PDB file of C-alpha atoms in Angstrom:
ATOM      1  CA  UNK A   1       0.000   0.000   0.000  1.00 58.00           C
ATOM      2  CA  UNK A   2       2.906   2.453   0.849  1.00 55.00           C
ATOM      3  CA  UNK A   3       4.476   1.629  -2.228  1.00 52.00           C
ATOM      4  CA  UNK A   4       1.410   2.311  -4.029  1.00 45.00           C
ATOM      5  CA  UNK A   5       0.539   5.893  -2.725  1.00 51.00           C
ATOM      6  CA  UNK A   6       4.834   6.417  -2.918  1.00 45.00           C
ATOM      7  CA  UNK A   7       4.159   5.924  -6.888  1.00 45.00           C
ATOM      8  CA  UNK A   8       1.117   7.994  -7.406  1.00 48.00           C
ATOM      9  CA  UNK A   9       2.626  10.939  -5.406  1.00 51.00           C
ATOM     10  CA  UNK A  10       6.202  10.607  -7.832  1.00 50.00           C
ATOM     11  CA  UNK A  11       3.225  10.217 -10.722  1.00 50.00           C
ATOM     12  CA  UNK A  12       1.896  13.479  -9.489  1.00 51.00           C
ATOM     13  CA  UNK A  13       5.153  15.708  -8.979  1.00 48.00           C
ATOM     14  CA  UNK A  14       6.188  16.208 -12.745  1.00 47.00           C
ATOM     15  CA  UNK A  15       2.562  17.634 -13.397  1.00 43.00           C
ATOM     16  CA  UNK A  16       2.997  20.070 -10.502  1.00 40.00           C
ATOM     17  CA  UNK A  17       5.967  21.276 -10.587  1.00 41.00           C
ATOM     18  CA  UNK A  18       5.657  21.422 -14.939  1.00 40.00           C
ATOM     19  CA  UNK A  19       2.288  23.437 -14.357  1.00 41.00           C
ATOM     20  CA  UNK A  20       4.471  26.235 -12.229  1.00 42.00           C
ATOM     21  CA  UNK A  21       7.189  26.821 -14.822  1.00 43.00           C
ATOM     22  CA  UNK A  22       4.662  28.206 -17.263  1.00 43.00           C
ATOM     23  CA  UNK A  23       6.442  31.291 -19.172  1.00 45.00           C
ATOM     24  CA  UNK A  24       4.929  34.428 -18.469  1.00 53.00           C
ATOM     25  CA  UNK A  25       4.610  37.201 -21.037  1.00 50.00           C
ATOM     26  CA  UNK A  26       7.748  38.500 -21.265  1.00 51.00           C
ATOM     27  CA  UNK A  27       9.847  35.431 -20.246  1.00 59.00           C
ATOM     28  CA  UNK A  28       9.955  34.040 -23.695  1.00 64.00           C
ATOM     29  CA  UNK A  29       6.582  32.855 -24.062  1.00 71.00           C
ATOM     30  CA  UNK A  30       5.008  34.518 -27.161  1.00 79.00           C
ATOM     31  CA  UNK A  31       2.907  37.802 -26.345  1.00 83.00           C
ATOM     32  CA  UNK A  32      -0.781  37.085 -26.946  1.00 94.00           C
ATOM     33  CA  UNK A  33      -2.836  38.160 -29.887  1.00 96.00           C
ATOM     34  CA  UNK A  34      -5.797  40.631 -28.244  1.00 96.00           C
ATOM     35  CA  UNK A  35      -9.021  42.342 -29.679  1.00 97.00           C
ATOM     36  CA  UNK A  36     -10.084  45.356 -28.401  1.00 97.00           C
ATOM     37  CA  UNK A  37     -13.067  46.522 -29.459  1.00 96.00           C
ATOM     38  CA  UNK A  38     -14.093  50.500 -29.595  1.00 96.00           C
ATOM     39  CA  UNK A  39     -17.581  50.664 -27.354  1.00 94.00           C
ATOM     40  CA  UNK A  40     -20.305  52.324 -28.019  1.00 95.00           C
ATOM     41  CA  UNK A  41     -20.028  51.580 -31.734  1.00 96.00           C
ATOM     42  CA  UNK A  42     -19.931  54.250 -34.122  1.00 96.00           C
ATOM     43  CA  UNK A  43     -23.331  55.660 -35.334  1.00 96.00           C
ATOM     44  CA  UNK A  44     -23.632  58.339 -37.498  1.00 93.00           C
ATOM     45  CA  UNK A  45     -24.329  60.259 -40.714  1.00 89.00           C
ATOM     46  CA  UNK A  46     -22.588  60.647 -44.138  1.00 84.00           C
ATOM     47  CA  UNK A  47     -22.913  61.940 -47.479  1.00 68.00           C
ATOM     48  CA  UNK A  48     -24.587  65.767 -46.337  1.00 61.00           C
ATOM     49  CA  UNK A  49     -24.292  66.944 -49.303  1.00 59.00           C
ATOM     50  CA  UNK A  50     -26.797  69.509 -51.261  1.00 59.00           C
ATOM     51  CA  UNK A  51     -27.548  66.455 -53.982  1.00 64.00           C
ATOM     52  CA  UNK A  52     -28.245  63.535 -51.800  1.00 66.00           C
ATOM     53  CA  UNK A  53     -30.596  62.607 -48.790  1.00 76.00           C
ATOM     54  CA  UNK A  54     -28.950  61.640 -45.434  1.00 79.00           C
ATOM     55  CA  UNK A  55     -27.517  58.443 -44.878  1.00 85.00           C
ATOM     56  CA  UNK A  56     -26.827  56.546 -41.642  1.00 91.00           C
ATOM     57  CA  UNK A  57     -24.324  54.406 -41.115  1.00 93.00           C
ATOM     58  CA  UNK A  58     -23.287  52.249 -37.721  1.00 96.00           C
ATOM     59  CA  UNK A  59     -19.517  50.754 -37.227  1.00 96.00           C
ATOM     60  CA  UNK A  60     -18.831  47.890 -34.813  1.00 97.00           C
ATOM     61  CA  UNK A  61     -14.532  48.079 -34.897  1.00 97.00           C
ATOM     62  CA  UNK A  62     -12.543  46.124 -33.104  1.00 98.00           C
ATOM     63  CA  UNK A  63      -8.226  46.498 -33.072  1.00 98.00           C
ATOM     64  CA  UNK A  64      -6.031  43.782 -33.056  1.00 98.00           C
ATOM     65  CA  UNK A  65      -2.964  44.265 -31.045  1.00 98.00           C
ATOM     66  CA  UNK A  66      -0.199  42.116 -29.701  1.00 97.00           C
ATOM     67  CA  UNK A  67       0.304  42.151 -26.020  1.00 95.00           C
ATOM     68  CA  UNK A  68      -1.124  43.437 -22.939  1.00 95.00           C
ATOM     69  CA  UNK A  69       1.025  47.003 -23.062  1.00 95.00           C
ATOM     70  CA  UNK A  70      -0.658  47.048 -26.449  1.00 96.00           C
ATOM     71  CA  UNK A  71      -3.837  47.255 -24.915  1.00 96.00           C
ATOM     72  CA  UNK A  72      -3.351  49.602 -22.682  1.00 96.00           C
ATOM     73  CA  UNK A  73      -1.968  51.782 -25.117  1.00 97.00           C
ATOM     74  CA  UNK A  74      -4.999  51.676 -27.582  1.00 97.00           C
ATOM     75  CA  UNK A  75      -7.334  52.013 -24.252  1.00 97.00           C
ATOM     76  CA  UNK A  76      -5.284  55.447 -23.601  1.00 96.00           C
ATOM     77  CA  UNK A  77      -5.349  56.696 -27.076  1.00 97.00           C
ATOM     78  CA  UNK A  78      -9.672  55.531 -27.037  1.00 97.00           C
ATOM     79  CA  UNK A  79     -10.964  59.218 -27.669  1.00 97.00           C
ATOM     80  CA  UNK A  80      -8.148  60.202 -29.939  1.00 97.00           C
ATOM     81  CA  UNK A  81      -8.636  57.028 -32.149  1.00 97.00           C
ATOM     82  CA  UNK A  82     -12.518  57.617 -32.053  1.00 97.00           C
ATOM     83  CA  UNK A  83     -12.268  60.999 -32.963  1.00 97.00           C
ATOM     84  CA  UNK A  84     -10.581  59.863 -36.140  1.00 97.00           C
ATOM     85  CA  UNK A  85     -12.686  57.195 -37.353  1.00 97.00           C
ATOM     86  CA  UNK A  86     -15.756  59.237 -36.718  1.00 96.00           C
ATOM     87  CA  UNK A  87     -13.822  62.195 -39.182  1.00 94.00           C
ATOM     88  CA  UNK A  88     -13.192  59.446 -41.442  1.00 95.00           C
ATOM     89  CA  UNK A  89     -16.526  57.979 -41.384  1.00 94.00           C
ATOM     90  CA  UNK A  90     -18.396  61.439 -42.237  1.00 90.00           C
ATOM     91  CA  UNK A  91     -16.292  62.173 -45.319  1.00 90.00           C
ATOM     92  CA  UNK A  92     -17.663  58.865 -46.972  1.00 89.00           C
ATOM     93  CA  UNK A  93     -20.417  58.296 -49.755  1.00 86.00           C
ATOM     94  CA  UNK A  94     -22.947  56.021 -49.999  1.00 84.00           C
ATOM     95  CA  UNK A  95     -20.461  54.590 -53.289  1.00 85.00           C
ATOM     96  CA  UNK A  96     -17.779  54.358 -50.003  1.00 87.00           C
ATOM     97  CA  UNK A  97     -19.767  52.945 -47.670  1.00 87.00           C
ATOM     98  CA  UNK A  98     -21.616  49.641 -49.644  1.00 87.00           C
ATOM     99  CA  UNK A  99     -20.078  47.128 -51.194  1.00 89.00           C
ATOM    100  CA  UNK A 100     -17.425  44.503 -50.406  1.00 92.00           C
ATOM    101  CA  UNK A 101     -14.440  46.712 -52.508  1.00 95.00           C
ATOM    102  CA  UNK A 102     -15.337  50.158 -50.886  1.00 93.00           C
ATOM    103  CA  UNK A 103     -15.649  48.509 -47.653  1.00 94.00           C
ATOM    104  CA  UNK A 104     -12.459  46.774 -47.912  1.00 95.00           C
ATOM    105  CA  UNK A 105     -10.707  50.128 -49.096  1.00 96.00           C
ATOM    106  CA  UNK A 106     -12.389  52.163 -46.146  1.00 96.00           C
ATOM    107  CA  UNK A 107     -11.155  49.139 -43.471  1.00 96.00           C
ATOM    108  CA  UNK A 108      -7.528  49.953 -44.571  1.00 97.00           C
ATOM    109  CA  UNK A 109      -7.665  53.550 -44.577  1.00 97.00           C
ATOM    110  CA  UNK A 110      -9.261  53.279 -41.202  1.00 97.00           C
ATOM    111  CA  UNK A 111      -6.670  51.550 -40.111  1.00 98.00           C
ATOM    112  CA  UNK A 112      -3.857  53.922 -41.500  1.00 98.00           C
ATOM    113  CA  UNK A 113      -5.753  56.556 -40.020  1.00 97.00           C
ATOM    114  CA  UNK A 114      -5.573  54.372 -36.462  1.00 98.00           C
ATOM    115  CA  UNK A 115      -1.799  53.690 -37.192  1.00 97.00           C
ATOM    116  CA  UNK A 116      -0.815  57.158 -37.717  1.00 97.00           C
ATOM    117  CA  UNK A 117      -2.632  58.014 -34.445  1.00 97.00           C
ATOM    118  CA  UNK A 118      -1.054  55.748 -32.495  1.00 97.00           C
ATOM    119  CA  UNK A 119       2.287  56.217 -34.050  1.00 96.00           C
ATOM    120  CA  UNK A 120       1.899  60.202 -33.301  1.00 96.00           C
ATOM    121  CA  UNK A 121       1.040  59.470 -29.836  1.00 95.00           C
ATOM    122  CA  UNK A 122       2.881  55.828 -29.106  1.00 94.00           C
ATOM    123  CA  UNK A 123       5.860  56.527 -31.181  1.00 94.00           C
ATOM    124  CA  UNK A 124       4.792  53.279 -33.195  1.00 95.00           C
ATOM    125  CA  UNK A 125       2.304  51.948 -34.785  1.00 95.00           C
ATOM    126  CA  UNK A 126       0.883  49.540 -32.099  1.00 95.00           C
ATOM    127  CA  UNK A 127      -2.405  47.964 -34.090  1.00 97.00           C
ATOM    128  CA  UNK A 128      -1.906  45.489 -36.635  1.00 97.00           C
ATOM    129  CA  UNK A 129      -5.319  44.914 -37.740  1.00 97.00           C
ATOM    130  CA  UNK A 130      -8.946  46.948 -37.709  1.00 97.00           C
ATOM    131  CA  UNK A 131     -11.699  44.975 -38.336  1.00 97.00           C
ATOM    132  CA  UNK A 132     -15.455  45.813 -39.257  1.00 96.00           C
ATOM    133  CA  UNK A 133     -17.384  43.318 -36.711  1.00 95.00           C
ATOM    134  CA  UNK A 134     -20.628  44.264 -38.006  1.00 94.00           C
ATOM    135  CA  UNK A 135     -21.255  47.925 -40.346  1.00 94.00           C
ATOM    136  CA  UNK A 136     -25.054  49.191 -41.263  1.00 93.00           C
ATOM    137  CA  UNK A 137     -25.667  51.802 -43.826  1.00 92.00           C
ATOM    138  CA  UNK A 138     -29.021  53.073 -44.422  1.00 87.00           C
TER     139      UNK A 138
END
């Protein structure tokens, strides 16, 4: 019986003491891929010109970022990064705004837009990737 419980206790010791020499972030384990997403989403208008009607469009956007200082940085920079999608978003047309091409052009200018801010302001880029989680235009 000793010899028994002896074994399952020297079974047991690898997994415990493996379990506790996890890298941490920073310790060579590879930073972790995060998505931040802007809350509220955007909601607003476009297209005010004389010649067409008014147009409504809403933006779920989420940033991918590597790491938790990442984060942090793109939670500081939050009204800045805001500011500039919404200026972005206003400036569109309703030729801008639908279809899988203008969309796709708009999602990288937003996210030049969102680099440049962050590089201004972070003294590097910082976000990798925007992403459109769900956009409405009416």
């Amino acid at each position: 019986m000793k010899a028994w419980i002896l074994l399952c206790m020297a079974l047991m010791l690898p997994a415990g003491v493996m379990a506790n020499e996890t890298p941490k972030e920073g310790e060579g384990a590879a930073p972790t891929v995060a998505y931040v997403s802007l809350t509220p989403p955007f909601v607003g208008n476009f297209a005010l010109d004389g010649n067409s009607k008014l147009r409504v469009y809403k933006a779920d956007v989420a940033l991918r970022v590597t790491g938790a200082d990442a984060v942090a940085a793109v939670k500081r920079q939050d009204p800045l990064i805001r500011n500039q999608l919404v200026s972005l978003f206003v400036q569109q047309t309703q030729d801008s705004m639908t279809g899988v091409e203008s969309r796709e052009k708009l999602r990288q200018e937003a996210l030049k837009q969102v680099q440049q801010v962050m590089n201004d302001e972070e003294g590097k880029p910082i976000v990798e990737d925007l992403l459109f989680n769900n956009f409405i235009v009416q």
